[in-house]
CSV table of N, CA and C and ligand atoms in Angstrom, one decimal:
chain,number,residue,atom,x,y,z
A,1,UNK,N,6.5,0.0,21.8
A,1,UNK,CA,6.0,-0.4,20.5
A,1,UNK,C,6.9,0.3,19.4
A,2,UNK,N,7.4,-0.5,18.5
A,2,UNK,CA,8.1,0.0,17.5
A,2,UNK,C,7.2,0.8,16.5
A,3,UNK,N,7.6,2.0,16.2
A,3,UNK,CA,6.7,2.8,15.4
A,3,UNK,C,7.3,2.9,14.0
A,4,UNK,N,6.5,2.9,13.0
A,4,UNK,CA,6.9,3.0,11.6
A,4,UNK,C,6.3,4.2,10.9
A,5,UNK,N,7.1,5.1,10.4
A,5,UNK,CA,6.6,6.2,9.6
A,5,UNK,C,6.9,5.9,8.1
A,6,UNK,N,5.8,6.0,7.3
A,6,UNK,CA,6.1,5.8,5.8
A,6,UNK,C,6.0,7.2,5.2
A,7,UNK,N,7.0,7.5,4.5
A,7,UNK,CA,7.0,8.8,3.7
A,7,UNK,C,6.8,8.4,2.2
A,8,UNK,N,5.8,9.0,1.6
A,8,UNK,CA,5.6,8.7,0.2
A,8,UNK,C,6.2,9.9,-0.5
A,9,UNK,N,7.2,9.7,-1.3
A,9,UNK,CA,7.9,10.8,-2.1
A,9,UNK,C,9.3,10.9,-1.6
A,10,UNK,N,10.2,10.8,-2.6
A,10,UNK,CA,11.6,10.9,-2.2
A,10,UNK,C,12.3,12.2,-2.7
A,11,UNK,N,11.5,13.3,-2.6
A,11,UNK,CA,12.0,14.6,-3.0
A,11,UNK,C,12.6,15.4,-1.8
A,12,UNK,N,12.7,16.7,-2.0
A,12,UNK,CA,13.3,17.5,-0.9
A,12,UNK,C,12.4,17.5,0.3
A,13,UNK,N,11.1,17.5,0.2
A,13,UNK,CA,10.2,17.5,1.4
A,13,UNK,C,10.4,16.2,2.1
A,14,UNK,N,10.3,15.1,1.4
A,14,UNK,CA,10.5,13.8,1.9
A,14,UNK,C,11.8,13.7,2.7
A,15,UNK,N,12.9,14.1,2.0
A,15,UNK,CA,14.2,14.1,2.6
A,15,UNK,C,14.4,14.9,3.9
A,16,UNK,N,13.9,16.1,3.9
A,16,UNK,CA,14.0,17.0,5.1
A,16,UNK,C,13.1,16.4,6.2
A,17,UNK,N,12.0,15.8,5.8
A,17,UNK,CA,11.1,15.2,6.9
A,17,UNK,C,11.9,14.1,7.6
A,18,UNK,N,12.5,13.2,6.8
A,18,UNK,CA,13.3,12.1,7.4
A,18,UNK,C,14.4,12.6,8.2
A,19,UNK,N,15.1,13.6,7.7
A,19,UNK,CA,16.2,14.2,8.5
A,19,UNK,C,15.8,14.8,9.8
A,20,UNK,N,14.7,15.5,9.7
A,20,UNK,CA,14.2,16.2,10.9
A,20,UNK,C,13.7,15.2,11.9
A,21,UNK,N,13.0,14.2,11.4
A,21,UNK,CA,12.6,13.1,12.4
A,21,UNK,C,13.7,12.6,13.2
A,22,UNK,N,14.8,12.3,12.5
A,22,UNK,CA,16.0,11.7,13.2
A,22,UNK,C,16.6,12.8,14.1
A,23,UNK,N,16.7,14.0,13.6
A,23,UNK,CA,17.3,15.1,14.4
A,23,UNK,C,16.5,15.3,15.7
A,24,UNK,N,15.2,15.1,15.6
A,24,UNK,CA,14.4,15.3,16.7
A,24,UNK,C,14.3,14.1,17.6
A,25,UNK,N,15.0,13.0,17.3
A,25,UNK,CA,15.0,11.9,18.1
A,25,UNK,C,14.1,10.7,17.8
A,26,UNK,N,13.5,10.7,16.7
A,26,UNK,CA,12.6,9.6,16.3
A,26,UNK,C,13.5,8.4,16.0
A,27,UNK,N,13.3,7.3,16.7
A,27,UNK,CA,14.2,6.1,16.5
A,27,UNK,C,13.4,4.9,16.0
A,28,UNK,N,12.2,5.1,15.5
A,28,UNK,CA,11.5,4.0,14.9
A,28,UNK,C,11.9,3.8,13.4
A,29,UNK,N,11.2,3.1,12.7
A,29,UNK,CA,11.5,2.8,11.3
A,29,UNK,C,11.0,3.9,10.4
A,30,UNK,N,11.8,4.4,9.5
A,30,UNK,CA,11.4,5.3,8.5
A,30,UNK,C,11.5,4.7,7.1
A,31,UNK,N,10.3,4.5,6.5
A,31,UNK,CA,10.3,3.9,5.1
A,31,UNK,C,10.0,5.0,4.1
A,32,UNK,N,10.8,5.0,3.0
A,32,UNK,CA,10.5,6.0,2.0
A,32,UNK,C,10.1,5.3,0.7
A,33,UNK,N,9.0,5.6,0.2
A,33,UNK,CA,8.4,5.1,-1.1
A,33,UNK,C,8.7,6.1,-2.1
A,34,UNK,N,9.6,5.8,-3.1
A,34,UNK,CA,10.0,6.8,-4.1
A,34,UNK,C,9.9,6.2,-5.5
A,35,UNK,N,9.2,6.9,-6.4
A,35,UNK,CA,9.1,6.3,-7.8
A,35,UNK,C,10.4,6.6,-8.6
A,36,UNK,N,11.2,7.5,-8.1
A,36,UNK,CA,12.5,7.7,-8.7
A,36,UNK,C,13.5,6.8,-8.1
A,37,UNK,N,14.6,6.5,-8.8
A,37,UNK,CA,15.6,5.5,-8.3
A,37,UNK,C,16.7,6.2,-7.5
A,38,UNK,N,16.7,7.5,-7.5
A,38,UNK,CA,17.8,8.3,-6.9
A,38,UNK,C,17.6,8.5,-5.5
A,39,UNK,N,18.8,8.8,-4.8
A,39,UNK,CA,18.7,9.4,-3.5
A,39,UNK,C,18.0,10.8,-3.5
A,40,UNK,N,17.7,11.3,-2.4
A,40,UNK,CA,17.1,12.6,-2.3
A,40,UNK,C,17.9,13.6,-3.1
A,41,UNK,N,17.4,14.5,-4.0
A,41,UNK,CA,18.1,15.5,-4.6
A,41,UNK,C,17.3,16.8,-4.8
A,42,UNK,N,18.1,17.9,-5.1
A,42,UNK,CA,17.5,19.2,-5.3
A,42,UNK,C,17.2,19.4,-6.7
A,43,UNK,N,16.0,20.0,-7.0
A,43,UNK,CA,15.6,20.2,-8.4
A,43,UNK,C,16.0,21.5,-9.0
A,44,UNK,N,16.2,22.6,-8.2
A,44,UNK,CA,16.6,23.8,-8.8
A,44,UNK,C,17.8,23.8,-9.7
A,45,UNK,N,18.8,23.0,-9.4
A,45,UNK,CA,20.0,22.9,-10.3
A,45,UNK,C,19.6,22.3,-11.7
A,46,UNK,N,18.5,21.6,-11.8
A,46,UNK,CA,18.2,20.9,-13.1
A,46,UNK,C,17.9,22.0,-14.2
A,47,UNK,N,17.5,23.2,-13.9
A,47,UNK,CA,17.3,24.2,-14.9
A,47,UNK,C,18.5,25.1,-15.0
A,48,UNK,N,19.6,24.8,-14.2
A,48,UNK,CA,20.7,25.7,-14.1
A,48,UNK,C,22.0,24.9,-14.4
A,49,UNK,N,22.8,24.6,-13.3
A,49,UNK,CA,24.1,24.0,-13.5
A,49,UNK,C,23.9,22.6,-14.2
A,50,UNK,N,22.9,21.9,-14.0
A,50,UNK,CA,22.8,20.6,-14.7
A,50,UNK,C,22.7,20.7,-16.2
A,51,UNK,N,22.2,21.8,-16.7
A,51,UNK,CA,22.1,22.0,-18.1
A,51,UNK,C,23.4,22.7,-18.7
A,52,UNK,N,24.0,23.5,-17.9
A,52,UNK,CA,25.1,24.3,-18.4
A,52,UNK,C,26.5,23.7,-18.2
A,53,UNK,N,26.7,23.0,-17.1
A,53,UNK,CA,28.0,22.4,-16.8
A,53,UNK,C,28.2,21.0,-17.4
A,54,UNK,N,29.3,20.9,-18.2
A,54,UNK,CA,29.5,19.5,-18.9
A,54,UNK,C,29.5,18.4,-17.9
A,55,UNK,N,30.1,18.5,-16.8
A,55,UNK,CA,30.2,17.4,-15.9
A,55,UNK,C,29.4,17.7,-14.5
A,56,UNK,N,28.2,18.3,-14.7
A,56,UNK,CA,27.5,18.6,-13.5
A,56,UNK,C,27.3,17.4,-12.6
A,57,UNK,N,27.6,17.7,-11.3
A,57,UNK,CA,27.4,16.5,-10.3
A,57,UNK,C,25.9,16.4,-10.0
A,58,UNK,N,25.5,15.2,-9.7
A,58,UNK,CA,24.2,14.9,-9.2
A,58,UNK,C,23.9,15.8,-8.0
A,59,UNK,N,22.8,16.6,-8.0
A,59,UNK,CA,22.6,17.6,-6.9
A,59,UNK,C,22.0,16.9,-5.6
A,60,UNK,N,22.8,16.1,-4.9
A,60,UNK,CA,22.3,15.4,-3.7
A,60,UNK,C,21.8,16.4,-2.7
A,61,UNK,N,20.8,16.0,-2.0
A,61,UNK,CA,20.3,16.9,-0.9
A,61,UNK,C,21.2,16.7,0.3
A,62,UNK,N,21.6,15.5,0.6
A,62,UNK,CA,22.5,15.2,1.7
A,62,UNK,C,23.7,14.4,1.2
A,63,UNK,N,24.8,14.5,1.9
A,63,UNK,CA,26.0,13.7,1.5
A,63,UNK,C,25.6,12.2,1.7
A,64,UNK,N,26.4,11.3,1.0
A,64,UNK,CA,26.1,9.9,1.1
A,64,UNK,C,26.1,9.5,2.6
A,65,UNK,N,27.1,10.0,3.4
A,65,UNK,CA,27.3,9.6,4.7
A,65,UNK,C,26.1,10.1,5.6
A,66,UNK,N,25.7,11.3,5.3
A,66,UNK,CA,24.6,11.9,6.1
A,66,UNK,C,23.3,11.1,5.8
A,67,UNK,N,23.1,10.7,4.6
A,67,UNK,CA,21.8,10.0,4.2
A,67,UNK,C,21.9,8.6,4.9
A,68,UNK,N,23.1,8.0,4.8
A,68,UNK,CA,23.2,6.7,5.4
A,68,UNK,C,22.9,6.7,6.9
A,69,UNK,N,23.3,7.8,7.5
A,69,UNK,CA,23.1,7.9,9.0
A,69,UNK,C,21.6,8.0,9.3
A,70,UNK,N,20.7,8.3,8.3
A,70,UNK,CA,19.3,8.4,8.6
A,70,UNK,C,18.7,7.0,8.8
A,71,UNK,N,19.4,6.0,8.3
A,71,UNK,CA,18.9,4.6,8.5
A,71,UNK,C,17.5,4.4,8.0
A,72,UNK,N,17.4,4.6,6.6
A,72,UNK,CA,16.0,4.6,6.0
A,72,UNK,C,15.8,3.2,5.3
A,73,UNK,N,14.6,2.8,5.2
A,73,UNK,CA,14.3,1.7,4.4
A,73,UNK,C,13.6,2.2,3.2
A,74,UNK,N,14.3,2.0,2.0
A,74,UNK,CA,13.8,2.5,0.8
A,74,UNK,C,12.9,1.5,0.0
A,75,UNK,N,11.9,2.0,-0.6
A,75,UNK,CA,11.1,1.2,-1.5
A,75,UNK,C,11.1,2.0,-2.8
A,76,UNK,N,12.1,1.6,-3.7
A,76,UNK,CA,12.3,2.4,-4.9
A,76,UNK,C,12.9,1.5,-6.0
A,77,UNK,N,12.7,1.8,-7.2
A,77,UNK,CA,11.7,2.8,-7.7
A,77,UNK,C,10.4,2.1,-7.8
A,78,UNK,N,9.5,2.6,-6.9
A,78,UNK,CA,8.2,2.1,-6.8
A,78,UNK,C,7.2,3.2,-6.5
A,79,UNK,N,6.0,3.0,-7.0
A,79,UNK,CA,4.9,4.1,-6.8
A,79,UNK,C,4.0,3.6,-5.7
A,80,UNK,N,3.6,4.5,-4.9
A,80,UNK,CA,2.5,4.2,-3.9
A,80,UNK,C,1.2,4.3,-4.8
A,81,UNK,N,0.5,3.2,-5.0
A,81,UNK,CA,-0.7,3.2,-5.9
A,81,UNK,C,-1.9,3.6,-5.1
A,82,UNK,N,-2.0,3.2,-3.8
A,82,UNK,CA,-3.3,3.5,-3.1
A,82,UNK,C,-3.0,3.4,-1.6
A,83,UNK,N,-3.9,4.0,-0.8
A,83,UNK,CA,-3.7,4.0,0.6
A,83,UNK,C,-4.9,3.3,1.2
A,84,UNK,N,-4.7,2.2,2.0
A,84,UNK,CA,-5.8,1.6,2.7
A,84,UNK,C,-5.9,2.2,4.1
A,85,UNK,N,-6.7,3.1,4.3
A,85,UNK,CA,-6.7,3.9,5.6
A,85,UNK,C,-7.2,3.0,6.7
A,86,UNK,N,-8.2,2.2,6.4
A,86,UNK,CA,-8.7,1.3,7.4
A,86,UNK,C,-7.6,0.4,8.0
A,87,UNK,N,-6.8,-0.2,7.1
A,87,UNK,CA,-5.8,-1.2,7.5
A,87,UNK,C,-4.5,-0.5,7.8
A,88,UNK,N,-4.4,0.8,7.6
A,88,UNK,CA,-3.2,1.6,7.7
A,88,UNK,C,-2.1,1.0,6.9
A,89,UNK,N,-2.3,0.9,5.6
A,89,UNK,CA,-1.3,0.3,4.7
A,89,UNK,C,-1.3,1.0,3.4
A,90,UNK,N,0.0,1.0,2.8
A,90,UNK,CA,0.1,1.6,1.5
A,90,UNK,C,0.3,0.5,0.5
A,91,UNK,N,-0.4,0.6,-0.6
A,91,UNK,CA,-0.2,-0.5,-1.6
A,91,UNK,C,0.8,0.0,-2.7
A,92,UNK,N,1.8,-0.7,-2.9
A,92,UNK,CA,2.9,-0.3,-3.8
A,92,UNK,C,2.6,-0.9,-5.2
A,93,UNK,N,3.4,-0.3,-6.2
A,93,UNK,CA,3.2,-0.7,-7.6
A,93,UNK,C,3.6,-2.2,-7.9
A,94,UNK,N,4.4,-2.8,-6.9
A,94,UNK,CA,4.7,-4.2,-7.1
A,94,UNK,C,3.8,-5.1,-6.4
A,95,UNK,N,2.7,-4.5,-5.8
A,95,UNK,CA,1.6,-5.4,-5.2
A,95,UNK,C,1.9,-5.5,-3.7
A,96,UNK,N,3.1,-5.1,-3.2
A,96,UNK,CA,3.4,-5.2,-1.8
A,96,UNK,C,2.5,-4.2,-1.0
A,97,UNK,N,2.2,-4.7,0.2
A,97,UNK,CA,1.4,-3.8,1.2
A,97,UNK,C,2.4,-3.4,2.3
A,98,UNK,N,2.5,-2.1,2.5
A,98,UNK,CA,3.4,-1.6,3.5
A,98,UNK,C,2.6,-0.9,4.6
A,99,UNK,N,2.6,-1.6,5.8
A,99,UNK,CA,1.8,-1.0,6.9
A,99,UNK,C,2.6,0.2,7.6
A,100,UNK,N,1.8,1.0,8.2
A,100,UNK,CA,2.4,2.2,8.8
A,100,UNK,C,1.6,2.5,10.1
A,101,UNK,N,2.4,3.2,11.0
A,101,UNK,CA,1.7,3.8,12.2
A,101,UNK,C,1.4,5.3,11.8
A,102,UNK,N,2.3,5.9,11.1
A,102,UNK,CA,2.1,7.2,10.6
A,102,UNK,C,2.5,7.4,9.1
A,103,UNK,N,1.7,8.2,8.4
A,103,UNK,CA,2.0,8.3,7.0
A,103,UNK,C,2.2,9.8,6.7
A,104,UNK,N,3.2,10.0,5.9
A,104,UNK,CA,3.5,11.4,5.4
A,104,UNK,C,3.4,11.4,3.9
A,105,UNK,N,2.6,12.3,3.3
A,105,UNK,CA,2.5,12.4,1.9
A,105,UNK,C,3.4,13.6,1.4
A,106,UNK,N,4.4,13.3,0.6
A,106,UNK,CA,5.4,14.3,0.2
A,106,UNK,C,5.5,14.1,-1.3
A,107,UNK,N,4.4,14.1,-2.0
A,107,UNK,CA,4.4,13.7,-3.4
A,107,UNK,C,4.7,14.9,-4.4
A,108,UNK,N,4.8,16.1,-3.8
A,108,UNK,CA,5.3,17.2,-4.7
A,108,UNK,C,4.4,17.5,-5.9
A,109,UNK,N,5.0,17.8,-7.0
A,109,UNK,CA,4.3,18.2,-8.2
A,109,UNK,C,4.8,17.3,-9.4
A,110,UNK,N,4.2,17.5,-10.5
A,110,UNK,CA,4.6,16.8,-11.7
A,110,UNK,C,4.4,17.8,-12.9
A,111,UNK,N,5.2,17.5,-13.9
A,111,UNK,CA,5.0,18.3,-15.1
A,111,UNK,C,3.8,18.0,-15.9
A,112,UNK,N,3.0,19.0,-16.3
A,112,UNK,CA,1.7,18.7,-17.0
A,112,UNK,C,1.9,19.2,-18.4
A,113,UNK,N,1.3,18.4,-19.3
A,113,UNK,CA,1.3,18.8,-20.7
A,113,UNK,C,-0.2,19.1,-21.1
A,114,UNK,N,-0.4,19.9,-22.1
A,114,UNK,CA,-1.8,20.3,-22.4
A,114,UNK,C,-2.6,19.2,-22.9
A,115,UNK,N,-2.0,18.1,-23.4
A,115,UNK,CA,-2.8,17.0,-24.0
A,115,UNK,C,-1.9,15.8,-24.2
A,116,UNK,N,-2.4,14.6,-24.4
A,116,UNK,CA,-1.6,13.4,-24.5
A,116,UNK,C,-0.7,13.5,-25.8
A,117,UNK,N,-1.1,14.1,-26.8
A,117,UNK,CA,-0.3,14.1,-28.0
A,117,UNK,C,1.0,14.8,-27.8
A,118,UNK,N,1.0,15.8,-26.9
A,118,UNK,CA,2.2,16.5,-26.6
A,118,UNK,C,3.4,15.6,-26.0
A,119,UNK,N,2.9,14.6,-25.3
A,119,UNK,CA,3.9,13.7,-24.7
A,119,UNK,C,4.7,12.9,-25.7
A,120,UNK,N,4.1,12.6,-26.8
A,120,UNK,CA,4.7,11.9,-27.9
A,120,UNK,C,5.5,12.7,-28.9
A,121,UNK,N,5.3,14.1,-28.8
A,121,UNK,CA,5.9,15.0,-29.7
A,121,UNK,C,7.5,15.0,-29.5
A,122,UNK,N,8.3,14.7,-30.6
A,122,UNK,CA,9.7,14.6,-30.4
A,122,UNK,C,10.4,15.9,-29.9
A,123,UNK,N,9.8,17.0,-30.1
A,123,UNK,CA,10.4,18.3,-29.7
A,123,UNK,C,9.8,18.9,-28.5
A,124,UNK,N,9.0,18.2,-27.7
A,124,UNK,CA,8.5,18.7,-26.5
A,124,UNK,C,9.2,18.0,-25.3
A,125,UNK,N,9.7,18.7,-24.4
A,125,UNK,CA,10.4,18.2,-23.2
A,125,UNK,C,9.8,18.7,-22.0
A,126,UNK,N,9.7,17.9,-21.0
A,126,UNK,CA,9.4,18.3,-19.7
A,126,UNK,C,10.6,18.3,-18.8
A,127,UNK,N,10.7,19.2,-17.8
A,127,UNK,CA,11.9,19.3,-16.9
A,127,UNK,C,11.4,19.2,-15.5
A,128,UNK,N,11.5,17.9,-15.0
A,128,UNK,CA,11.1,17.7,-13.6
A,128,UNK,C,12.1,16.8,-12.8
A,129,UNK,N,12.6,15.8,-13.5
A,129,UNK,CA,13.5,14.8,-13.0
A,129,UNK,C,14.9,15.0,-13.5
A,130,UNK,N,15.8,14.3,-12.8
A,130,UNK,CA,17.2,14.3,-13.2
A,130,UNK,C,17.4,13.8,-14.6
A,131,UNK,N,16.7,12.7,-14.9
A,131,UNK,CA,16.7,12.2,-16.3
A,131,UNK,C,16.3,13.2,-17.3
A,132,UNK,N,15.2,13.9,-17.0
A,132,UNK,CA,14.7,15.0,-17.9
A,132,UNK,C,15.8,15.9,-18.3
A,133,UNK,N,16.6,16.4,-17.2
A,133,UNK,CA,17.7,17.3,-17.4
A,133,UNK,C,18.8,16.7,-18.3
A,134,UNK,N,19.1,15.4,-18.1
A,134,UNK,CA,20.1,14.8,-18.9
A,134,UNK,C,19.7,14.7,-20.3
A,135,UNK,N,18.4,14.4,-20.6
A,135,UNK,CA,17.9,14.2,-21.9
A,135,UNK,C,17.9,15.6,-22.6
A,136,UNK,N,17.4,16.6,-22.0
A,136,UNK,CA,17.4,18.0,-22.5
A,136,UNK,C,18.8,18.5,-22.8
A,137,UNK,N,19.7,18.3,-21.9
A,137,UNK,CA,21.1,18.7,-22.1
A,137,UNK,C,21.7,18.1,-23.3
A,138,UNK,N,21.5,16.8,-23.5
A,138,UNK,CA,22.1,16.2,-24.7
A,138,UNK,C,21.5,16.8,-26.0
A,139,UNK,N,20.2,17.1,-26.0
A,139,UNK,CA,19.5,17.6,-27.2
A,139,UNK,C,20.0,19.1,-27.4
A,140,UNK,N,20.2,19.8,-26.3
A,140,UNK,CA,20.6,21.2,-26.5
A,140,UNK,C,22.0,21.3,-27.0
A,141,UNK,N,22.8,20.3,-26.6
A,141,UNK,CA,24.2,20.2,-27.1
A,141,UNK,C,24.2,20.0,-28.6
A,142,UNK,N,23.2,19.3,-29.2
A,142,UNK,CA,23.2,19.1,-30.6
A,142,UNK,C,22.9,20.4,-31.4
B,201,FAD,C1,13.6,22.5,-13.1
B,201,FAD,C2,13.1,23.1,-11.8
B,201,FAD,C3,13.7,24.2,-11.3
B,201,FAD,C4,13.4,24.7,-10.0
B,201,FAD,N1,14.0,25.9,-9.6
B,201,FAD,C5,13.7,26.3,-8.4
B,201,FAD,C6,14.4,27.5,-7.9
B,201,FAD,O1,15.3,28.0,-8.5
B,201,FAD,N2,14.0,27.9,-6.6
B,201,FAD,C7,13.0,27.4,-5.9
B,201,FAD,O2,12.6,27.8,-4.8
B,201,FAD,N3,12.3,26.2,-6.4
B,201,FAD,C8,12.6,25.7,-7.6
B,201,FAD,N4,12.0,24.6,-8.1
B,201,FAD,C9,10.9,24.1,-7.2
B,201,FAD,C10,11.4,23.0,-6.3
B,201,FAD,O3,12.3,22.2,-6.8
B,201,FAD,C11,10.2,22.3,-5.7
B,201,FAD,O4,9.5,23.3,-4.9
B,201,FAD,C12,10.7,21.2,-4.8
B,201,FAD,O5,11.2,20.2,-5.6
B,201,FAD,C13,9.4,20.6,-4.1
B,201,FAD,O6,9.9,19.5,-3.3
B,201,FAD,P1,8.9,18.3,-2.9
B,201,FAD,O7,9.7,17.3,-2.2
B,201,FAD,O8,7.7,18.9,-2.3
B,201,FAD,O9,8.3,17.7,-4.3
B,201,FAD,P2,9.1,17.0,-5.5
B,201,FAD,O10,10.4,17.6,-5.8
B,201,FAD,O11,8.1,17.0,-6.7
B,201,FAD,O12,9.3,15.5,-5.0
B,201,FAD,C14,8.2,14.6,-4.9
B,201,FAD,C15,8.7,13.2,-5.2
B,201,FAD,O13,7.6,12.3,-5.0
B,201,FAD,C16,7.6,11.3,-6.0
B,201,FAD,N5,6.2,10.8,-6.1
B,201,FAD,C17,5.1,11.4,-6.4
B,201,FAD,N6,4.0,10.6,-6.4
B,201,FAD,C18,4.5,9.4,-5.9
B,201,FAD,C19,3.9,8.1,-5.6
B,201,FAD,N7,2.6,8.0,-5.7
B,201,FAD,N8,4.7,7.2,-5.2
B,201,FAD,C20,6.1,7.3,-5.0
B,201,FAD,N9,6.7,8.5,-5.3
B,201,FAD,C21,5.9,9.5,-5.7
B,201,FAD,C22,8.0,12.1,-7.2
B,201,FAD,O14,8.4,11.3,-8.3
B,201,FAD,C23,9.1,13.0,-6.7
B,201,FAD,O15,10.3,12.3,-6.7
B,201,FAD,C24,12.4,24.1,-9.3
B,201,FAD,C25,11.7,22.9,-9.8
B,201,FAD,C26,12.1,22.4,-11.0
B,201,FAD,C27,11.5,21.2,-11.5
């Protein structure tokens, strides 16, 4: 029986889970549902090199070749909106249902603001994603 593992979350945990599954010999389908459009990347550089270095490289978790070798099926940029445990399916933000044999939640954390008004404030920034770092960097340069 072909087995399918669905990983929700394309962060470091999701990336290492996929890599470890392959390293340990899992040869079924690995699907990654990721709301970000990017390949797996590391966040620590976002508050360091990505802000300080003019031409900071995208901090990939794995080289392009290494990630290609994992043979993943990406669903991105899409959110997992709900999980139908009875049917063993994940419902995606485009309405698609993705069935699974096994499911891994690697949804990490998110930046929280004290209230909604803060999100609209022009001088309040959150720093969680690659785009956040790019935005903050350009404002800091000003
Ligand atoms: C600016 C910054 C600096 C940091 N510096 C350090 C450091 O110096 N040292 C250190 O040890 N740690 C540091 N950290 C913490 C470290 O980056 C985190 O511990 C790590 O990113 C956790 O990885 P994760 O994969 O569990 O979660 P995350 O990195 O949060 O990844 C989860 C992913 O899942 C996605 N996701 C969430 N919900 C859904 C959904 N429903 N559907 C689809 N996708 C979804 C998110 O968009 C995200 O891409 C830093 C973090 C930040 C933000």
